[in-house]
Short mmCIF file of C-alpha atoms in Angstrom, two decimals:
data_model
loop_
_atom_site.label_atom_id
_atom_site.label_comp_id
_atom_site.label_asym_id
_atom_site.label_seq_id
_atom_site.Cartn_x
_atom_site.Cartn_y
_atom_site.Cartn_z
CA MET L 26 17.96 20.14 -17.69
CA HIS L 27 14.28 19.33 -17.21
CA ALA L 28 12.71 18.05 -13.98
CA ALA L 29 9.18 17.36 -12.73
CA VAL L 30 8.84 19.40 -9.53
CA LEU L 31 5.95 19.18 -7.10
CA LEU L 32 5.62 22.83 -6.05
CA GLY L 33 2.75 22.15 -3.66
CA PRO L 34 -0.29 19.87 -3.35
CA GLY L 35 -1.82 19.48 -6.79
CA ARG L 36 0.94 21.50 -8.51
CA LEU L 37 3.34 19.33 -10.50
CA GLU L 38 5.22 21.30 -13.15
CA SER L 39 8.04 20.82 -15.63
CA VAL L 40 10.89 23.07 -14.51
CA ASP L 41 14.39 23.84 -15.77
CA VAL L 42 16.93 22.98 -13.07
CA PRO L 43 20.74 23.30 -13.03
CA GLU L 44 22.89 20.48 -14.31
CA PRO L 45 24.51 18.47 -11.50
CA GLU L 46 28.19 18.96 -10.84
CA GLY L 47 30.63 16.17 -11.58
CA PRO L 48 30.73 13.25 -9.14
CA GLY L 49 32.92 13.60 -6.08
CA PRO L 50 34.72 10.80 -4.26
CA GLY L 51 32.46 7.79 -3.81
CA GLU L 52 29.79 9.27 -6.09
CA ALA L 53 28.42 8.60 -9.57
CA LEU L 54 26.76 10.80 -12.16
CA VAL L 55 23.83 8.94 -13.65
CA ALA L 56 21.26 9.45 -16.40
CA VAL L 57 17.76 8.52 -15.29
CA ARG L 58 16.17 6.06 -17.73
CA ARG L 59 13.04 4.84 -15.92
CA VAL L 60 10.99 6.14 -12.98
CA GLY L 61 8.16 4.19 -11.40
CA VAL L 62 5.23 6.22 -10.10
CA CYS L 63 4.45 5.19 -6.53
CA GLY L 64 1.67 5.65 -4.01
CA THR L 65 4.06 8.00 -2.24
CA ASP L 66 3.90 10.28 -5.29
CA PHE L 67 0.10 10.21 -5.23
CA HIS L 68 0.03 10.99 -1.50
CA ALA L 69 2.49 13.85 -1.94
CA TYR L 70 0.44 15.21 -4.84
CA ALA L 71 -2.64 15.12 -2.57
CA GLY L 72 -0.77 16.79 0.31
CA ALA L 73 -1.03 13.72 2.54
CA GLN L 74 2.51 12.28 2.59
CA ASN L 75 4.52 11.94 5.80
CA PHE L 76 8.10 13.28 5.98
CA PHE L 77 7.53 15.48 2.91
CA GLU L 78 8.24 19.13 2.15
CA TYR L 79 7.58 21.22 -0.96
CA PRO L 80 8.96 21.95 -3.49
CA ARG L 81 10.32 18.52 -4.35
CA VAL L 82 11.52 16.65 -7.43
CA LEU L 83 9.56 13.40 -7.23
CA GLY L 84 10.76 9.90 -8.05
CA HIS L 85 12.41 7.18 -6.00
CA GLU L 86 11.82 4.03 -8.09
CA LEU L 87 14.72 4.43 -10.49
CA ALA L 88 16.66 2.69 -13.23
CA VAL L 89 19.74 4.65 -14.28
CA GLU L 90 22.74 4.52 -16.58
CA VAL L 91 26.14 5.43 -15.11
CA LEU L 92 27.73 8.36 -16.97
CA ALA L 93 30.78 9.04 -14.77
CA VAL L 94 32.24 7.92 -11.43
CA GLY L 95 34.27 9.77 -8.85
CA ALA L 96 37.47 8.77 -7.12
CA GLY L 97 37.48 5.62 -5.03
CA VAL L 98 34.46 4.02 -6.70
CA ASP L 99 34.74 0.26 -7.17
CA GLY L 100 32.24 -2.14 -8.67
CA VAL L 101 30.46 0.45 -10.81
CA GLN L 102 31.65 1.70 -14.18
CA VAL L 103 30.49 3.95 -16.99
CA GLY L 104 27.70 2.33 -19.00
CA ASP L 105 26.36 0.16 -16.19
CA LEU L 106 22.58 -0.04 -15.81
CA CYS L 107 21.52 0.00 -12.18
CA ALA L 108 18.66 0.16 -9.74
CA VAL L 109 19.00 2.84 -7.08
CA LEU L 110 18.54 2.23 -3.36
CA PRO L 111 16.85 5.57 -2.57
CA TYR L 112 17.33 5.54 1.22
CA LEU L 113 20.54 7.32 2.18
CA SER L 114 21.53 6.68 5.79
CA CYS L 115 24.13 8.36 8.01
CA GLY L 116 25.86 5.22 9.33
CA ARG L 117 26.30 6.77 12.79
CA CYS L 118 22.95 6.99 14.58
CA LEU L 119 21.39 4.37 16.85
CA GLY L 120 19.32 2.87 14.02
CA CYS L 121 22.36 2.50 11.78
CA ARG L 122 24.47 1.08 14.60
CA ARG L 123 21.76 -1.49 15.36
CA GLY L 124 21.60 -2.69 11.76
CA LYS L 125 18.52 -0.68 10.84
CA PRO L 126 19.76 1.90 8.32
CA ASN L 127 16.21 1.93 6.91
CA CYS L 128 15.25 3.66 10.18
CA CYS L 129 18.21 6.06 10.23
CA GLU L 130 17.46 9.09 12.40
CA ASP L 131 18.84 11.34 9.66
CA ILE L 132 17.65 9.34 6.67
CA GLN L 133 17.38 11.06 3.33
CA VAL L 134 14.96 9.50 0.83
CA LEU L 135 15.12 10.43 -2.84
CA GLY L 136 11.89 12.02 -3.98
CA VAL L 137 10.63 12.47 -0.41
CA THR L 138 13.05 14.29 1.89
CA ILE L 139 15.50 15.24 -0.90
CA ASP L 140 15.02 15.70 -4.62
CA GLY L 141 14.46 12.49 -6.53
CA GLY L 142 14.77 11.07 -10.00
CA MET L 143 12.13 12.78 -12.13
CA ARG L 144 14.93 14.68 -13.85
CA GLU L 145 17.39 13.86 -16.55
CA ARG L 146 20.56 13.44 -14.49
CA LEU L 147 21.70 13.42 -10.87
CA VAL L 148 24.70 12.61 -8.67
CA ILE L 149 24.24 9.93 -6.03
CA PRO L 150 26.46 7.79 -3.80
CA ALA L 151 27.85 4.91 -5.83
CA ALA L 152 27.04 2.60 -2.91
CA ALA L 153 23.35 3.16 -3.69
CA LEU L 154 23.71 1.59 -7.15
CA PHE L 155 22.74 -2.05 -7.65
CA CYS L 156 23.78 -3.39 -11.05
CA ARG L 157 22.60 -6.68 -12.49
CA PRO L 158 23.54 -7.49 -16.10
CA GLY L 159 20.70 -8.98 -18.06
CA LEU L 160 17.86 -7.14 -16.33
CA SER L 161 15.86 -4.63 -18.34
CA LEU L 162 15.41 -0.99 -17.35
CA ASP L 163 11.81 -1.72 -16.35
CA GLN L 164 12.91 -4.61 -14.14
CA LEU L 165 15.55 -2.44 -12.47
CA ALA L 166 13.04 0.34 -11.79
CA LEU L 167 10.72 -2.17 -10.07
CA ILE L 168 13.37 -3.46 -7.64
CA GLU L 169 12.50 -0.78 -5.08
CA THR L 170 8.85 -1.81 -4.88
CA LEU L 171 9.76 -5.48 -4.54
CA GLY L 172 12.30 -4.53 -1.88
CA ILE L 173 9.56 -2.90 0.20
CA GLY L 174 7.62 -6.15 -0.04
CA MET L 175 10.64 -8.23 0.89
CA HIS L 176 11.36 -6.12 3.97
CA ALA L 177 7.72 -6.34 5.08
CA VAL L 178 7.76 -10.13 4.73
CA ARG L 179 10.93 -10.39 6.78
CA ARG L 180 9.37 -8.16 9.44
CA GLY L 181 6.39 -10.53 9.56
CA GLU L 182 8.60 -13.59 10.19
CA PRO L 183 6.35 -15.96 8.21
CA ARG L 184 6.02 -19.58 9.26
CA PRO L 185 4.83 -22.53 7.18
CA ASP L 186 1.69 -22.87 9.31
CA ASP L 187 0.69 -19.21 8.84
CA ALA L 188 -2.25 -18.17 6.72
CA ALA L 189 -1.63 -14.66 5.38
CA LEU L 190 -3.94 -11.81 4.44
CA VAL L 191 -2.59 -8.90 2.38
CA ILE L 192 -4.77 -5.80 2.61
CA GLY L 193 -4.30 -3.59 -0.44
CA ALA L 194 -3.71 -4.88 -3.97
CA GLY L 195 -1.54 -2.04 -5.18
CA PRO L 196 2.11 -2.58 -6.08
CA ILE L 197 3.25 -2.85 -2.45
CA GLY L 198 0.59 -5.41 -1.58
CA LEU L 199 1.42 -7.34 -4.74
CA ALA L 200 5.10 -7.23 -3.81
CA VAL L 201 4.31 -8.61 -0.36
CA ALA L 202 2.25 -11.41 -1.89
CA GLN L 203 5.05 -12.35 -4.30
CA CYS L 204 7.71 -12.35 -1.61
CA LEU L 205 5.46 -14.45 0.66
CA SER L 206 4.96 -17.15 -1.95
CA GLY L 207 6.12 -20.53 -0.71
CA LEU L 208 6.70 -19.33 2.86
CA VAL L 209 3.14 -19.74 4.24
CA ARG L 210 0.34 -22.23 3.66
CA ASN L 211 -2.12 -19.76 2.20
CA ILE L 212 -2.19 -16.17 0.88
CA VAL L 213 -5.34 -14.10 0.38
CA VAL L 214 -5.44 -10.54 -1.00
CA THR L 215 -8.19 -8.02 -0.35
CA ASP L 216 -8.92 -4.55 -1.72
CA VAL L 217 -11.80 -2.11 -2.10
CA SER L 218 -11.18 -1.91 -5.87
CA ALA L 219 -12.92 -4.52 -7.98
CA GLU L 220 -10.50 -3.74 -10.82
CA ARG L 221 -7.48 -4.48 -8.65
CA LEU L 222 -9.02 -7.70 -7.37
CA ALA L 223 -9.72 -8.75 -10.96
CA PHE L 224 -6.06 -8.12 -11.75
CA CYS L 225 -5.06 -10.30 -8.78
CA ASP L 226 -7.35 -13.02 -10.09
CA GLN L 227 -5.49 -12.86 -13.41
CA LEU L 228 -2.24 -13.36 -11.50
CA GLY L 229 -3.65 -16.45 -9.82
CA LEU L 230 -3.98 -14.91 -6.35
CA ALA L 231 -6.85 -15.81 -4.04
CA THR L 232 -8.95 -12.72 -3.29
CA VAL L 233 -11.82 -11.50 -1.15
CA PRO L 234 -13.47 -8.07 -1.32
CA ALA L 235 -12.71 -5.54 1.40
CA ASP L 236 -16.21 -5.23 2.78
CA VAL L 237 -18.11 -5.84 5.98
CA ASP L 238 -17.39 -9.58 5.85
CA THR L 239 -13.69 -9.54 4.98
CA ALA L 240 -12.96 -11.45 8.19
CA GLY L 241 -15.52 -14.14 7.43
CA ASN L 242 -14.51 -14.47 3.80
CA SER L 243 -10.81 -14.74 4.58
CA ALA L 244 -11.49 -17.25 7.38
CA GLU L 245 -13.52 -19.34 4.95
CA LEU L 246 -10.46 -19.61 2.70
CA ASN L 247 -8.30 -20.53 5.71
CA GLY L 248 -10.27 -23.51 6.98
CA GLY L 249 -12.44 -21.39 9.25
CA ASP L 250 -9.65 -19.57 11.10
CA LEU L 251 -8.64 -15.94 10.85
CA PRO L 252 -5.23 -15.38 9.26
CA THR L 253 -2.27 -15.33 11.63
CA LEU L 254 -0.17 -12.99 9.47
CA VAL L 255 -1.76 -9.80 8.16
CA PHE L 256 -0.08 -7.06 6.12
CA ASP L 257 -1.81 -3.72 5.64
CA ALA L 258 -0.37 -1.99 2.58
CA THR L 259 -3.07 0.65 2.16
CA GLY L 260 -1.83 3.68 4.08
CA SER L 261 -5.49 4.21 5.02
CA LYS L 262 -6.33 5.09 8.62
CA VAL L 263 -9.69 3.33 8.35
CA SER L 264 -8.15 0.17 6.94
CA MET L 265 -5.24 0.13 9.39
CA GLU L 266 -7.52 0.47 12.42
CA ARG L 267 -9.86 -2.20 11.09
CA ALA L 268 -6.96 -4.57 10.44
CA PHE L 269 -6.65 -5.41 14.16
CA SER L 270 -9.95 -7.31 13.96
CA LEU L 271 -8.72 -9.40 11.02
CA VAL L 272 -5.77 -11.03 12.82
CA GLY L 273 -6.23 -14.41 14.45
CA THR L 274 -5.11 -15.32 17.96
CA GLY L 275 -1.35 -15.09 18.46
CA GLY L 276 -0.97 -13.50 15.04
CA ARG L 277 1.14 -10.67 13.67
CA LEU L 278 -0.03 -7.45 12.03
CA VAL L 279 2.49 -5.63 9.86
CA PHE L 280 1.80 -2.06 8.77
CA VAL L 281 3.60 -1.58 5.47
CA GLY L 282 1.80 1.61 4.55
CA HIS L 283 1.64 4.57 6.88
CA THR L 284 -0.69 7.49 7.40
CA THR L 285 -0.58 10.90 9.02
CA GLY L 286 -1.95 11.29 12.53
CA ASP L 287 -2.87 8.75 15.18
CA LEU L 288 -4.32 5.25 15.02
CA THR L 289 -6.69 3.79 17.62
CA PHE L 290 -7.65 0.19 18.30
CA ALA L 291 -9.76 -1.86 20.69
CA ASN L 292 -7.45 -2.87 23.52
CA PRO L 293 -9.60 -5.81 24.77
CA LEU L 294 -9.40 -7.55 21.38
CA PHE L 295 -5.71 -6.74 20.99
CA HIS L 296 -4.97 -8.09 24.47
CA ARG L 297 -7.26 -11.12 24.28
CA ARG L 298 -5.66 -12.35 21.07
CA GLU L 299 -2.14 -11.40 22.23
CA LEU L 300 -1.32 -9.80 18.90
CA ASP L 301 2.04 -8.51 17.67
CA VAL L 302 1.91 -5.20 15.80
CA ARG L 303 4.92 -4.23 13.72
CA ALA L 304 5.90 -1.40 11.41
CA SER L 305 7.78 -1.99 8.17
CA ARG L 306 9.82 0.90 6.83
CA ASN L 307 11.77 1.01 3.58
CA ALA L 308 14.24 -1.85 3.00
CA VAL L 309 17.92 -2.68 3.47
CA ALA L 310 20.65 -3.67 1.03
CA SER L 311 20.59 -7.36 1.96
CA GLU L 312 16.91 -7.52 0.99
CA TRP L 313 17.65 -5.88 -2.33
CA ALA L 314 20.19 -8.62 -2.96
CA LEU L 315 17.45 -11.21 -2.38
CA VAL L 316 15.10 -9.36 -4.72
CA LEU L 317 17.72 -9.12 -7.46
CA GLU L 318 18.32 -12.85 -7.18
CA GLY L 319 14.59 -13.52 -7.39
CA VAL L 320 14.07 -11.25 -10.42
CA THR L 321 17.07 -12.78 -12.19
CA ALA L 322 15.76 -16.29 -11.49
CA GLY L 323 12.22 -15.37 -12.54
CA THR L 324 10.64 -16.15 -9.17
CA LEU L 325 9.83 -12.46 -8.69
CA ASP L 326 8.25 -10.68 -11.64
CA ALA L 327 6.63 -7.25 -11.44
CA LEU L 328 6.63 -6.50 -15.19
CA PRO L 329 2.93 -7.44 -15.60
CA TRP L 330 2.05 -4.60 -13.22
CA ILE L 331 3.02 -1.88 -15.70
CA ASN L 332 -0.21 -0.70 -17.33
CA ARG L 333 0.52 3.00 -17.91
CA ARG L 334 3.48 4.76 -19.49
CA SER L 335 4.47 8.40 -19.46
CA THR L 336 7.48 10.64 -20.07
CA LEU L 337 9.20 13.37 -18.13
CA ALA L 338 7.53 15.97 -20.35
CA SER L 339 4.07 14.40 -20.03
CA ILE L 340 3.94 13.50 -16.34
CA PRO L 341 2.72 16.93 -15.10
CA GLY L 342 -0.43 16.32 -17.12
CA ASP L 343 -0.60 12.58 -16.60
CA LEU L 344 -0.14 12.41 -12.82
CA PRO L 345 -3.47 14.15 -12.01
CA GLU L 346 -5.25 11.63 -14.25
CA TYR L 347 -3.40 8.74 -12.63
CA ALA L 348 -4.27 10.03 -9.16
CA ALA L 349 -7.95 10.34 -10.08
CA ASP L 350 -8.01 6.81 -11.50
CA SER L 351 -5.61 5.07 -9.11
CA GLY L 352 -7.92 2.07 -8.68
CA SER L 353 -7.31 0.97 -12.27
CA ILE L 354 -3.59 1.73 -12.30
CA VAL L 355 -1.25 -0.92 -11.00
CA LYS L 356 2.06 0.68 -11.99
CA ALA L 357 2.83 3.70 -14.17
CA MET L 358 6.33 3.97 -15.58
CA LEU L 359 8.12 7.06 -16.89
CA ASP L 360 10.39 6.43 -19.87
CA LEU L 361 13.28 8.90 -20.06
CA GLY L 362 15.01 7.20 -22.95
CA ASN L 363 17.15 4.18 -23.62
CA VAL L 364 20.83 3.72 -22.92
CA SER L 365 23.50 5.80 -24.63
CA LEU L 366 25.00 4.49 -27.82
#
């Protein structure tokens, strides 16, 4: 069985790996059909991803076909097409007991802390499978990205009188903007990439460039006031530290991306404006349910983001090119084949 294994920074190779054993109780054997390439994969390739060890099979944005189920599995059957919740929590720690399995102290994340889906087949807990008849494989593979956006929005607790600024027009920022739609009075997206801002313009999103006057430009679109709800989806230390100055008085700053090392900020400004600063990590099953409803209804649609396609055999050569040209790539998708006949 073939897998794409990141052996170290800058070293993604196609490797033969053993076939998985049959599914045990509560588990399912699945064939991977689609894998979305994420910023996490780019960061890991560059050697700058938190919570990551090498070697690692990449891939956590997955659409799969169920091949077999173990004992005690209900609600999933052979032939089902499913999205995969890639965050596997223990159910026992403080985070899990407090309803935050996304912050489990022993969390295992496919493609990050344990091997992921850039391989032909794998065994996973059946509880991680989310099936929705009628959705395409591409739509199912994009549920994870939209789920990250949904969780970030819920962390931000949007109000109708909020004006929102989304920093970073990659897939996570776009997911945040989609999930925010209709919940706040105004949404503005900013990015350093002119290509990404042009793509946002095509989607009908209001944009400003991420430059020295981002604050002034965003305030101009908000009736002269700074936004009261800011999401930073860049994972950039420079951007995250600068984001404090872009939040209006009494506002909330949500860090969706994360970076290695420490962040610093100006305490007088933070204190004077009485800002809330929140982290947003992963997502939970209830948010995936909301995303699935939105995708089914057509109110959430990430399909236009896909502007590159690769295969399991080609990704070792394609990923370096994607990483070098990430400003023009919204979402790359690996195609591992269609469903079994």
